[in-house]
Coordinates of C-alpha atoms in Angstrom, one line a residue:
Chain P
X1 CA 105.6 79.8 107.4
X2 CA 109.3 80.6 107.4
X3 CA 109.7 83.3 104.7
X4 CA 107.7 86.1 103.1
X5 CA 109.2 87.0 99.8
X6 CA 108.5 90.2 97.9
X7 CA 109.5 89.9 94.2
X8 CA 109.5 93.2 92.4
X9 CA 106.4 94.3 94.4
X10 CA 105.0 97.7 93.7
X11 CA 101.6 99.2 94.7
X12 CA 99.5 99.9 91.6
X13 CA 99.1 103.5 92.7
X14 CA 102.9 103.9 92.2
X15 CA 102.9 102.4 88.7
X16 CA 103.5 105.8 87.1
X17 CA 106.3 106.8 89.4
X18 CA 108.4 103.6 89.3
X19 CA 111.7 105.4 89.2
X20 CA 111.2 107.3 92.4
X21 CA 110.3 104.1 94.3
X22 CA 113.3 102.1 93.0
X23 CA 115.8 103.4 95.5
X24 CA 114.5 101.8 98.7
X25 CA 114.9 98.3 100.2
X26 CA 111.4 97.1 99.5
X27 CA 109.6 98.2 96.3
X28 CA 110.8 96.7 93.0
X29 CA 113.4 94.5 94.7
X30 CA 113.6 91.0 95.9
X31 CA 113.2 91.1 99.6
X32 CA 112.7 88.1 102.0
X33 CA 111.4 88.4 105.5
X34 CA 112.6 85.5 107.6
X35 CA 111.0 83.9 110.6
X36 CA 112.8 84.9 113.8
X37 CA 114.1 88.1 112.3
X38 CA 112.8 91.6 113.1
X39 CA 112.3 94.3 110.5
X40 CA 111.4 98.0 111.0
X41 CA 110.1 99.8 107.9
X42 CA 110.9 103.5 108.1
X43 CA 109.3 105.9 105.7
X44 CA 107.4 109.2 105.4
X45 CA 103.7 109.2 105.1
X46 CA 102.4 108.0 101.7
X47 CA 105.3 105.7 101.0
X48 CA 103.2 102.6 101.1
X49 CA 103.9 101.2 104.6
X50 CA 100.3 100.4 105.4
X51 CA 99.8 99.1 101.9
X52 CA 102.7 96.6 102.3
X53 CA 101.1 95.4 105.6
X54 CA 97.7 95.0 103.9
X55 CA 99.3 93.2 100.9
X56 CA 101.1 90.7 103.2
X57 CA 98.0 90.2 105.4
X58 CA 95.9 89.5 102.2
X59 CA 93.6 92.5 102.6
X60 CA 94.5 94.1 99.3
X61 CA 95.8 92.8 96.0
X62 CA 96.3 96.1 94.1
X63 CA 100.0 95.6 93.4
X64 CA 102.2 94.3 90.7
X65 CA 105.0 91.8 91.2
X66 CA 104.8 88.7 93.4
X67 CA 104.3 88.0 97.0
X68 CA 105.3 84.5 98.2
X69 CA 104.8 82.7 101.5
X70 CA 107.6 80.1 101.6
X71 CA 107.2 78.9 98.0
X72 CA 103.4 79.6 97.7
X73 CA 102.3 82.6 95.7
X74 CA 99.6 84.3 97.7
X75 CA 97.5 84.7 94.6
X76 CA 96.8 81.0 94.9
X77 CA 95.4 81.1 98.4
X78 CA 91.7 80.6 99.0
X79 CA 89.6 82.4 101.7
X80 CA 89.9 79.3 103.8
X81 CA 93.7 79.3 103.5
X82 CA 93.7 83.0 104.5
X83 CA 91.6 82.2 107.6
X84 CA 94.0 79.5 108.6
X85 CA 97.0 81.9 108.0
X86 CA 95.4 84.7 110.0
X87 CA 94.6 82.3 112.9
X88 CA 97.9 80.4 113.0
X89 CA 100.7 82.1 111.1
X90 CA 100.3 85.9 110.7
X91 CA 99.3 88.2 113.5
X92 CA 98.5 91.8 112.6
X93 CA 97.8 95.1 114.2
X94 CA 96.5 97.5 111.6
X95 CA 97.0 101.2 111.8
X96 CA 93.2 101.8 112.4
X97 CA 93.4 99.0 115.0
X98 CA 90.0 97.5 113.8
X99 CA 88.6 97.1 117.3
X100 CA 84.9 96.8 117.8
X101 CA 84.0 100.1 119.5
X102 CA 80.7 98.8 121.1
X103 CA 82.5 95.8 122.7
X104 CA 84.4 95.9 125.9
X105 CA 88.2 95.5 126.1
X106 CA 87.9 91.9 127.2
X107 CA 85.3 91.1 124.5
X108 CA 87.6 92.5 121.8
X109 CA 90.4 90.3 123.0
X110 CA 88.2 87.2 123.5
X111 CA 86.9 87.5 120.0
X112 CA 90.4 86.4 118.9
X113 CA 91.3 84.2 121.8
X114 CA 88.2 82.0 121.6
X115 CA 89.0 81.3 118.0
X116 CA 92.7 80.4 118.7
X117 CA 92.3 79.1 122.2
X118 CA 95.9 80.5 122.7
X119 CA 95.9 82.3 126.0
X120 CA 94.4 81.4 129.4
X121 CA 92.2 84.0 131.2
X122 CA 95.0 84.4 133.7
X123 CA 97.5 85.2 131.0
X124 CA 95.2 87.7 129.4
X125 CA 94.6 89.4 132.8
X126 CA 98.3 89.5 133.3
X127 CA 98.9 91.1 129.9
X128 CA 96.2 93.7 130.7
X129 CA 97.9 94.5 134.0
X130 CA 101.3 94.7 132.4
X131 CA 99.9 97.1 129.8
X132 CA 98.3 99.2 132.5
X133 CA 94.7 98.8 131.3
X134 CA 93.4 96.1 133.6
X135 CA 90.9 98.6 135.1
X136 CA 89.5 99.1 131.6
X137 CA 88.7 95.4 131.1
X138 CA 84.9 95.9 130.9
X139 CA 85.0 99.3 129.3
X140 CA 83.8 99.6 125.7
X141 CA 86.7 100.2 123.3
X142 CA 85.0 103.4 122.0
X143 CA 85.6 105.0 125.4
X144 CA 89.3 104.4 125.5
X145 CA 92.0 106.8 124.4
X146 CA 93.9 106.0 121.2
X147 CA 96.9 104.9 123.3
X148 CA 94.8 102.5 125.3
X149 CA 93.2 101.2 122.1
X150 CA 96.6 100.5 120.7
X151 CA 97.5 98.5 123.7
X152 CA 94.3 96.5 123.5
X153 CA 94.9 95.8 119.8
X154 CA 98.4 94.6 120.4
X155 CA 97.3 92.2 123.2
X156 CA 94.6 90.9 121.0
X157 CA 97.2 90.2 118.2
X158 CA 99.3 88.3 120.6
X159 CA 96.5 85.9 121.5
X160 CA 97.4 83.6 118.7
X161 CA 100.2 81.3 117.5
X162 CA 102.3 83.2 114.9
X163 CA 105.2 82.9 112.5
X164 CA 105.2 86.6 111.8
X165 CA 103.8 89.6 113.7
X166 CA 102.9 92.6 111.5
X167 CA 102.5 95.9 113.3
X168 CA 101.5 99.0 111.4
X169 CA 102.6 102.0 113.5
X170 CA 101.6 100.2 116.7
X171 CA 102.8 102.7 119.3
X172 CA 102.2 106.0 117.5
X173 CA 100.1 107.2 120.4
X174 CA 102.1 105.7 123.3
X175 CA 104.6 107.5 125.5
X176 CA 108.1 106.1 125.8
X177 CA 107.4 104.2 129.0
X178 CA 104.4 102.5 127.6
X179 CA 106.2 101.9 124.3
X180 CA 108.9 100.0 126.2
X181 CA 106.4 98.0 128.2
X182 CA 104.6 96.9 125.0
X183 CA 107.9 96.3 123.3
X184 CA 108.8 93.8 126.1
X185 CA 105.5 92.1 125.8
X186 CA 105.9 91.8 122.1
X187 CA 109.5 90.6 122.4
X188 CA 108.3 87.9 124.9
X189 CA 105.6 86.7 122.5
X190 CA 108.0 86.7 119.5
X191 CA 110.5 84.6 121.4
X192 CA 107.8 82.2 122.6
X193 CA 106.6 81.6 119.0
X194 CA 110.0 81.9 117.3
X195 CA 108.3 84.5 115.2
X196 CA 109.5 87.3 113.0
X197 CA 108.4 90.9 113.3
X198 CA 107.6 93.4 110.5
X199 CA 106.8 96.8 112.0
X200 CA 106.3 100.2 110.5
X201 CA 107.1 103.6 111.9
X202 CA 106.6 107.2 110.8
X203 CA 108.5 108.7 113.7
X204 CA 107.7 106.9 117.0
X205 CA 109.1 103.4 116.4
X206 CA 108.5 100.4 118.6
X207 CA 111.5 100.3 121.0
X208 CA 112.5 96.7 120.4
X209 CA 115.9 95.4 119.8
X210 CA 117.7 94.0 117.8
X211 CA 115.8 95.1 114.6
X212 CA 116.8 95.5 111.0
X213 CA 115.9 98.9 109.6
X214 CA 114.5 99.1 106.0
X215 CA 113.4 102.1 104.0
X216 CA 110.7 102.2 101.4
Chain H
X1 CA 79.5 79.2 117.5
X2 CA 81.0 82.1 119.3
X3 CA 78.5 84.1 121.4
X4 CA 80.6 87.3 120.9
X5 CA 80.4 87.0 117.1
X6 CA 76.6 86.6 117.3
X7 CA 76.4 89.6 119.6
X8 CA 78.1 91.6 116.9
X9 CA 76.1 90.3 114.0
X10 CA 72.7 90.5 115.6
X11 CA 72.9 94.1 116.6
X12 CA 71.4 95.2 113.3
X13 CA 68.6 92.7 113.2
X14 CA 65.3 94.6 113.0
X15 CA 62.6 93.0 115.1
X16 CA 59.9 94.6 112.9
X17 CA 61.4 93.1 109.7
X18 CA 61.8 89.6 111.3
X19 CA 58.2 89.8 112.7
X20 CA 56.9 90.8 109.2
X21 CA 58.8 87.9 107.6
X22 CA 57.7 85.4 110.3
X23 CA 54.0 86.4 110.1
X24 CA 54.0 86.4 106.3
X25 CA 55.6 83.0 106.0
X26 CA 53.5 81.6 108.8
X27 CA 50.3 82.7 107.0
X28 CA 51.5 81.2 103.7
X29 CA 52.7 77.9 105.1
X30 CA 49.7 77.5 107.5
X31 CA 47.3 78.2 104.6
X32 CA 48.9 75.5 102.4
X33 CA 49.0 73.0 105.2
X34 CA 45.4 73.7 106.3
X35 CA 44.3 73.4 102.7
X36 CA 46.0 70.0 102.3
X37 CA 44.6 68.9 105.6
X38 CA 41.1 70.0 104.6
X39 CA 41.4 68.3 101.2
X40 CA 42.4 65.1 102.9
X41 CA 39.7 65.2 105.6
X42 CA 37.0 66.2 103.1
X43 CA 38.0 63.4 100.8
X44 CA 37.6 60.9 103.7
X45 CA 34.2 62.4 104.4
X46 CA 33.1 62.3 100.7
X47 CA 34.7 58.9 100.0
X48 CA 34.9 57.1 103.3
X49 CA 36.6 53.7 103.1
X50 CA 37.4 54.3 99.5
X51 CA 38.8 50.7 99.3
X52 CA 35.6 49.1 100.7
X53 CA 32.6 48.6 98.6
X54 CA 29.7 50.3 100.3
X55 CA 27.2 51.8 97.8
X56 CA 24.5 50.1 95.9
X57 CA 23.3 51.7 92.7
X58 CA 20.8 50.6 90.1
X59 CA 21.7 51.3 86.5
X60 CA 19.6 51.2 83.4
X61 CA 19.9 52.4 79.8
X62 CA 18.7 55.9 79.1
X63 CA 15.4 55.8 77.3
X64 CA 15.6 57.6 74.0
X65 CA 13.0 59.9 72.5
X66 CA 11.2 57.1 70.6
X67 CA 10.9 55.1 73.8
X68 CA 11.3 51.9 71.8
X69 CA 15.1 51.5 71.9
X70 CA 16.5 48.3 73.3
X71 CA 17.0 48.9 77.0
X72 CA 18.2 45.4 77.9
X73 CA 21.7 44.4 78.9
X74 CA 23.5 41.7 77.0
X75 CA 25.7 39.2 78.8
X76 CA 28.8 40.9 77.3
X77 CA 27.7 44.2 78.7
X78 CA 27.2 42.8 82.1
X79 CA 30.6 41.1 82.0
X80 CA 32.1 44.4 80.9
X81 CA 30.6 46.1 83.9
X82 CA 31.8 43.3 86.2
X83 CA 35.4 43.9 85.0
X84 CA 35.2 47.6 85.9
X85 CA 37.4 48.5 88.9
X86 CA 34.6 50.4 90.6
X87 CA 32.2 47.5 90.7
X88 CA 32.3 44.9 93.4
X89 CA 29.1 42.8 92.6
X90 CA 26.7 43.1 89.7
X91 CA 23.4 41.3 89.4
X92 CA 20.5 41.8 87.0
X93 CA 17.0 42.6 88.2
X94 CA 14.9 39.5 87.4
X95 CA 11.6 40.8 85.9
X96 CA 8.4 38.9 86.2
X97 CA 7.5 38.0 82.7
X98 CA 3.8 37.6 83.4
X99 CA 0.7 39.7 84.4
X100 CA 0.1 40.5 88.0
X101 CA -3.2 41.8 89.4
X102 CA -3.1 43.0 93.0
X103 CA -6.2 43.4 95.1
X104 CA -6.7 44.4 98.7
X105 CA -9.4 45.6 101.0
X106 CA -9.0 49.1 102.4
X107 CA -12.6 49.6 103.4
X108 CA -13.5 48.9 99.8
X109 CA -11.9 46.5 97.4
X110 CA -9.1 48.0 95.3
X111 CA -7.3 46.2 92.6
X112 CA -4.5 47.3 90.2
X113 CA -2.2 45.8 87.7
X114 CA 1.3 45.7 88.8
X115 CA 4.6 43.8 88.3
X116 CA 7.1 41.8 90.3
X117 CA 10.9 41.8 90.3
X118 CA 13.6 40.1 92.2
X119 CA 17.2 40.6 93.1
X120 CA 19.6 38.3 94.9
X121 CA 19.2 38.6 98.7
X122 CA 22.8 39.8 98.9
X123 CA 21.6 43.2 97.4
X124 CA 18.8 43.8 99.9
X125 CA 19.3 46.4 102.5
X126 CA 17.3 44.4 105.0
X127 CA 16.2 40.8 104.9
X128 CA 13.0 40.8 106.9
X129 CA 11.4 38.0 108.8
X130 CA 9.3 35.7 106.6
X131 CA 11.5 36.4 103.5
X132 CA 11.4 32.9 102.2
X133 CA 9.4 31.1 99.7
X134 CA 9.1 27.4 98.7
X135 CA 7.8 26.1 95.4
X136 CA 4.4 25.2 96.9
X137 CA 4.1 28.4 98.8
X138 CA 0.7 30.0 99.1
X139 CA 1.8 33.3 100.7
X140 CA 4.3 35.5 98.8
X141 CA 6.4 37.9 100.9
X142 CA 6.9 41.3 99.3
X143 CA 9.2 44.2 99.8
X144 CA 8.1 47.6 98.5
X145 CA 10.0 50.9 98.3
X146 CA 9.7 53.0 101.4
X147 CA 9.1 55.9 99.1
X148 CA 5.8 54.3 98.0
X149 CA 4.4 54.5 101.5
X150 CA 5.6 58.1 101.8
X151 CA 3.9 59.0 98.5
X152 CA 0.7 57.4 99.6
X153 CA 0.7 59.0 103.1
X154 CA 1.7 62.5 102.1
X155 CA 0.5 62.6 98.6
X156 CA -2.5 60.5 97.9
X157 CA -4.1 59.9 101.4
X158 CA -3.8 63.6 102.4
X159 CA -5.5 64.8 99.3
X160 CA -8.3 62.3 99.5
X161 CA -8.8 62.5 103.3
X162 CA -7.9 58.8 103.6
X163 CA -6.2 57.4 106.8
X164 CA -2.5 57.3 106.7
X165 CA -0.8 53.9 107.0
X166 CA 2.1 53.0 109.1
X167 CA 4.6 50.3 108.0
X168 CA 3.1 47.8 110.6
X169 CA -0.4 48.5 109.4
X170 CA 0.5 47.9 105.8
X171 CA 2.3 44.7 106.8
X172 CA -0.9 43.4 108.2
X173 CA -3.1 44.1 105.2
X174 CA -4.3 41.0 103.4
X175 CA -3.3 41.2 99.7
X176 CA -4.2 38.9 96.9
X177 CA -2.0 38.5 93.8
X178 CA -3.3 36.9 90.7
X179 CA -0.5 35.7 88.4
X180 CA -1.5 34.9 84.9
X181 CA 0.2 34.1 81.6
X182 CA 1.1 31.3 79.3
X183 CA -2.5 30.2 79.4
X184 CA -2.5 29.7 83.2
X185 CA -3.6 31.7 86.2
X186 CA -3.4 31.4 89.9
X187 CA -4.1 33.4 93.0
X188 CA -1.7 33.8 95.9
X189 CA -1.9 35.4 99.3
X190 CA 0.7 38.1 99.7
X191 CA 2.1 40.1 102.6
X192 CA 4.3 43.1 102.7
X193 CA 7.2 42.1 105.0
X194 CA 9.6 44.9 104.5
X195 CA 10.3 48.3 103.1
X196 CA 13.4 49.2 101.1
X197 CA 15.3 52.4 100.7
X198 CA 17.6 50.9 98.3
X199 CA 15.5 49.2 95.7
X200 CA 12.9 51.1 93.9
X201 CA 10.7 48.2 92.9
X202 CA 8.2 45.7 94.2
X203 CA 10.4 42.8 95.1
X204 CA 9.5 39.1 95.7
X205 CA 11.9 36.4 96.6
X206 CA 14.2 35.4 93.8
X207 CA 13.1 31.8 93.9
X208 CA 9.5 32.8 93.5
X209 CA 9.9 35.0 90.5
X210 CA 12.1 32.4 88.8
X211 CA 9.4 29.8 89.4
X212 CA 6.6 32.1 88.3
X213 CA 8.5 33.0 85.1
X214 CA 8.9 29.3 84.4
X215 CA 5.2 28.7 84.9
X216 CA 3.5 31.9 83.6
X217 CA 6.2 33.5 81.5
X218 CA 6.8 33.4 77.8
X219 CA 9.7 31.1 77.0
X220 CA 12.6 32.8 75.3
X221 CA 15.4 35.2 75.9
X222 CA 14.4 37.4 78.9
X223 CA 17.2 39.9 79.1
X224 CA 17.4 42.2 82.1
X225 CA 16.8 45.9 81.7
X226 CA 18.1 47.0 85.1
X227 CA 21.2 46.0 87.0
X228 CA 22.0 46.4 90.7
X229 CA 25.6 47.0 91.5
X230 CA 27.6 47.2 94.7
X231 CA 30.3 49.8 94.0
X232 CA 33.4 51.2 95.5
X233 CA 33.0 54.9 96.4
X234 CA 34.5 56.6 93.4
X235 CA 31.9 59.0 92.0
X236 CA 34.2 60.4 89.3
X237 CA 34.8 57.0 87.7
X238 CA 31.3 55.8 88.1
X239 CA 29.8 59.0 86.5
X240 CA 32.4 58.8 83.7
X241 CA 31.6 55.2 82.9
X242 CA 27.8 55.8 83.0
X243 CA 28.1 58.8 80.8
X244 CA 30.3 57.1 78.2
X245 CA 27.9 54.1 78.0
X246 CA 24.6 56.1 78.0
X247 CA 23.5 54.7 81.3
X248 CA 21.7 56.3 84.2
X249 CA 21.8 55.6 87.9
X250 CA 19.4 55.5 90.8
X251 CA 19.7 54.1 94.3
X252 CA 21.3 55.0 97.6
X253 CA 24.7 55.9 96.1
X254 CA 25.5 59.5 96.7
X255 CA 26.9 61.5 93.8
X256 CA 29.7 63.3 95.6
X257 CA 31.7 64.2 92.5
X258 CA 30.4 67.8 92.4
X259 CA 31.1 68.4 96.1
X260 CA 34.4 66.6 95.7
X261 CA 35.4 68.8 92.8
X262 CA 34.3 71.9 94.7
X263 CA 36.5 70.9 97.6
X264 CA 39.4 70.3 95.2
X265 CA 38.9 73.7 93.5
X266 CA 38.6 75.5 96.9
X267 CA 41.7 73.9 98.3
X268 CA 43.7 74.5 95.1
X269 CA 42.8 78.2 95.3
X270 CA 43.9 78.3 98.9
X271 CA 47.1 76.5 98.1
X272 CA 47.8 79.0 95.2
X273 CA 47.1 82.0 97.5
X274 CA 49.3 80.4 100.2
X275 CA 52.1 79.8 97.7
X276 CA 51.9 83.4 96.5
X277 CA 52.2 84.5 100.1
X278 CA 55.2 82.2 100.6
X279 CA 56.8 83.6 97.5
X280 CA 56.4 87.1 98.8
X281 CA 57.8 86.1 102.2
X282 CA 60.8 84.5 100.5
X283 CA 61.4 87.9 98.8
X284 CA 61.1 89.6 102.1
X285 CA 63.5 87.1 103.6
X286 CA 66.1 87.6 101.0
X287 CA 65.8 91.4 101.1
X288 CA 66.0 91.5 105.0
X289 CA 69.0 89.2 104.9
X290 CA 70.7 91.3 102.3
X291 CA 70.0 94.4 104.3
X292 CA 71.4 92.8 107.4
X293 CA 74.5 91.6 105.7
X294 CA 75.1 95.1 104.3
X295 CA 74.6 96.8 107.6
X296 CA 77.1 94.3 109.1
X297 CA 79.6 94.7 106.3
X298 CA 82.1 96.6 108.4
X299 CA 81.8 94.2 111.3
X300 CA 82.1 91.2 108.9
X301 CA 85.2 92.6 107.3
X302 CA 86.9 93.1 110.7
X303 CA 86.0 89.6 111.8
X304 CA 87.5 88.2 108.6
X305 CA 90.6 90.4 109.3
X306 CA 90.8 88.7 112.8
X307 CA 90.8 85.3 111.1
X308 CA 87.2 84.3 111.0
X309 CA 86.5 82.5 107.7
X310 CA 83.6 83.8 105.5
X311 CA 82.1 80.3 105.7
X312 CA 82.0 80.4 109.5
X313 CA 80.3 83.8 109.4
X314 CA 77.8 82.7 106.9
X315 CA 76.8 79.9 109.3
X316 CA 75.5 82.5 111.8
X317 CA 73.1 84.0 109.3
X318 CA 72.1 80.6 108.0
X319 CA 71.4 79.3 111.5
X320 CA 69.3 82.4 112.2
X321 CA 67.2 81.8 109.1
X322 CA 67.0 78.1 109.7
X323 CA 65.8 78.6 113.3
X324 CA 63.3 81.3 112.2
X325 CA 62.0 79.0 109.5
X326 CA 61.9 76.0 111.8
X327 CA 59.9 78.1 114.3
X328 CA 57.5 79.0 111.5
X329 CA 57.1 75.3 110.6
X330 CA 56.6 74.3 114.2
X331 CA 53.9 77.0 114.7
X332 CA 52.2 76.1 111.5
X333 CA 52.3 72.4 112.5
X334 CA 50.6 73.3 115.8
X335 CA 48.1 75.5 114.2
X336 CA 47.0 73.0 111.6
X337 CA 45.6 70.3 113.9
X338 CA 44.2 73.1 116.1
X339 CA 42.3 74.8 113.3
X340 CA 41.3 71.4 111.8
X341 CA 39.3 70.6 114.9
X342 CA 36.8 73.2 113.6
X343 CA 35.7 70.7 110.9
X344 CA 37.0 67.5 112.3
X345 CA 34.2 67.2 114.8
X346 CA 31.9 66.8 111.7
X347 CA 34.1 64.2 110.2
X348 CA 34.8 61.6 112.9
X349 CA 36.3 59.2 110.4
X350 CA 39.1 61.7 109.5
X351 CA 42.4 60.1 110.1
X352 CA 45.9 61.5 110.5
X353 CA 47.8 62.2 107.4
X354 CA 51.5 63.3 107.2
X355 CA 50.9 65.1 103.9
X356 CA 50.5 68.7 105.2
X357 CA 53.5 68.3 107.5
X358 CA 55.7 66.8 104.8
X359 CA 54.5 69.7 102.5
X360 CA 55.3 72.3 105.2
X361 CA 58.8 70.8 105.7
X362 CA 59.5 70.7 102.0
X363 CA 58.3 74.4 101.7
X364 CA 60.7 75.4 104.5
X365 CA 63.6 73.5 102.9
X366 CA 62.9 74.9 99.4
X367 CA 62.6 78.5 100.6
X368 CA 65.8 78.2 102.7
X369 CA 67.8 77.0 99.6
X370 CA 68.1 80.5 98.0
X371 CA 69.8 81.8 101.2
X372 CA 72.9 79.7 100.5
X373 CA 73.9 81.4 97.2
X374 CA 72.8 84.8 98.5
X375 CA 75.1 84.5 101.5
X376 CA 77.9 83.0 99.4
X377 CA 77.9 85.9 97.1
X378 CA 77.6 88.5 99.9
X379 CA 80.1 87.3 102.4
X380 CA 83.4 86.2 100.8

């Protein structure tokens, strides 16, 4: 997957206020995200950042306009296609992280890695050490702080091949030092895969460069 | 299969629900399998060697109220009987068409009118020593029904304070037969050489009766009134034929049709009850599965978000149901022969039949089928 194109896309919830959403770079325009490029979506709460991530990842379809992967409208994709896309082409960290609270850190990560067979045990251990949560390896996710959970969710997302990485406010609960550590880890994975990045921020952006800012 | 996924999906499985479903299904399947096994074993007991002729019956026409209807069988009627699938061999009783006077000395001279009949030796239950006769014979061997001796010993002799007679005693008694007819008369010595449980008549060798008919009988058409038949064990068909043709039977053949029908009715009721239990257990299965899928909804959604396909997640539930049902089938398959030993000791001829096991497997397959659309509509 080399491009993700938004053609006059607008969440249905904004249908009655089209004018107020026509001034940004994303809604009601033609916007193409390209593989290898990095994009940072800045907006205040309620502007539709998480909605856009969910649209691209195929979790929601409550929008008007068109969403196209390369030349394929996403409306034509089957559940099996989506499974393949989420395993091989799109990696995603949702705002709510979607960890399994009763499972340990390593179990949460292995749920992804066993499916993709992307990382070795050694690589995963190294990523946990880099993120500063190696000692939490066997701790249930429910017992972690939000910042630690965000780091687990990011590592899990990086355990797959990808064309694009979608991060919905991924470091909102991290301090600057940990933000930089995770940004380096993400940068390394993006370079390794030649992947693009679509990240959102509401005030504490991922400290990764270079990146193209967009407003909603 | 990913053990971590199963760990997530199984956390909401209720042991009590699974046990209820397992026990209900096991009861239903085992009941159906046992009913089929019992029906098979009982049919072997009631109709052993159904393909081998084994029973001998005597048939005659039903005597009507007047008592003067023609009770004889025509050649066509005998041929018709021979063509029936349930008959193996058919032969007429050869009636002695002459007068017979029997006299014997039991402390005092007794004499009585009687009759003689003959059947081919093939139809005799025993061919005793001395059962032969030549044209110039002076001593006629006789076979009498064993029931006659019983009647005498326990009916007549007891009431008259007469000595009871054993078979060997009776065999030694000197008997004289006077055959007369056609203007001729002659005395013969006779001896009882055997007793029959099969043929309810006084039997002399076939050659002797034929010869005596020629000498003392009236010339003309001497049509038989009784037929002896070796049959295949098929009580239903035999009874139907006899009823349709106004015939009645006697002889050693056992009328098993009533018992056979009772067994069929009983096993059909058991199969119906078992099927109802299976139907209920299928409903329990679907409800339990639906509940489990709903409890796991959040987990399932998160796994799909991670990239697991709905089809791959459905396989976990399907495997769980298949294994559970397979365990039920295996348990029922072990129970069936174990419980069947209760009655099989009484039916040593009972042989293995795959029918209950095929039926059990089919039931398991059929009741697993609704799981596919249910899962397809719930996990997508």
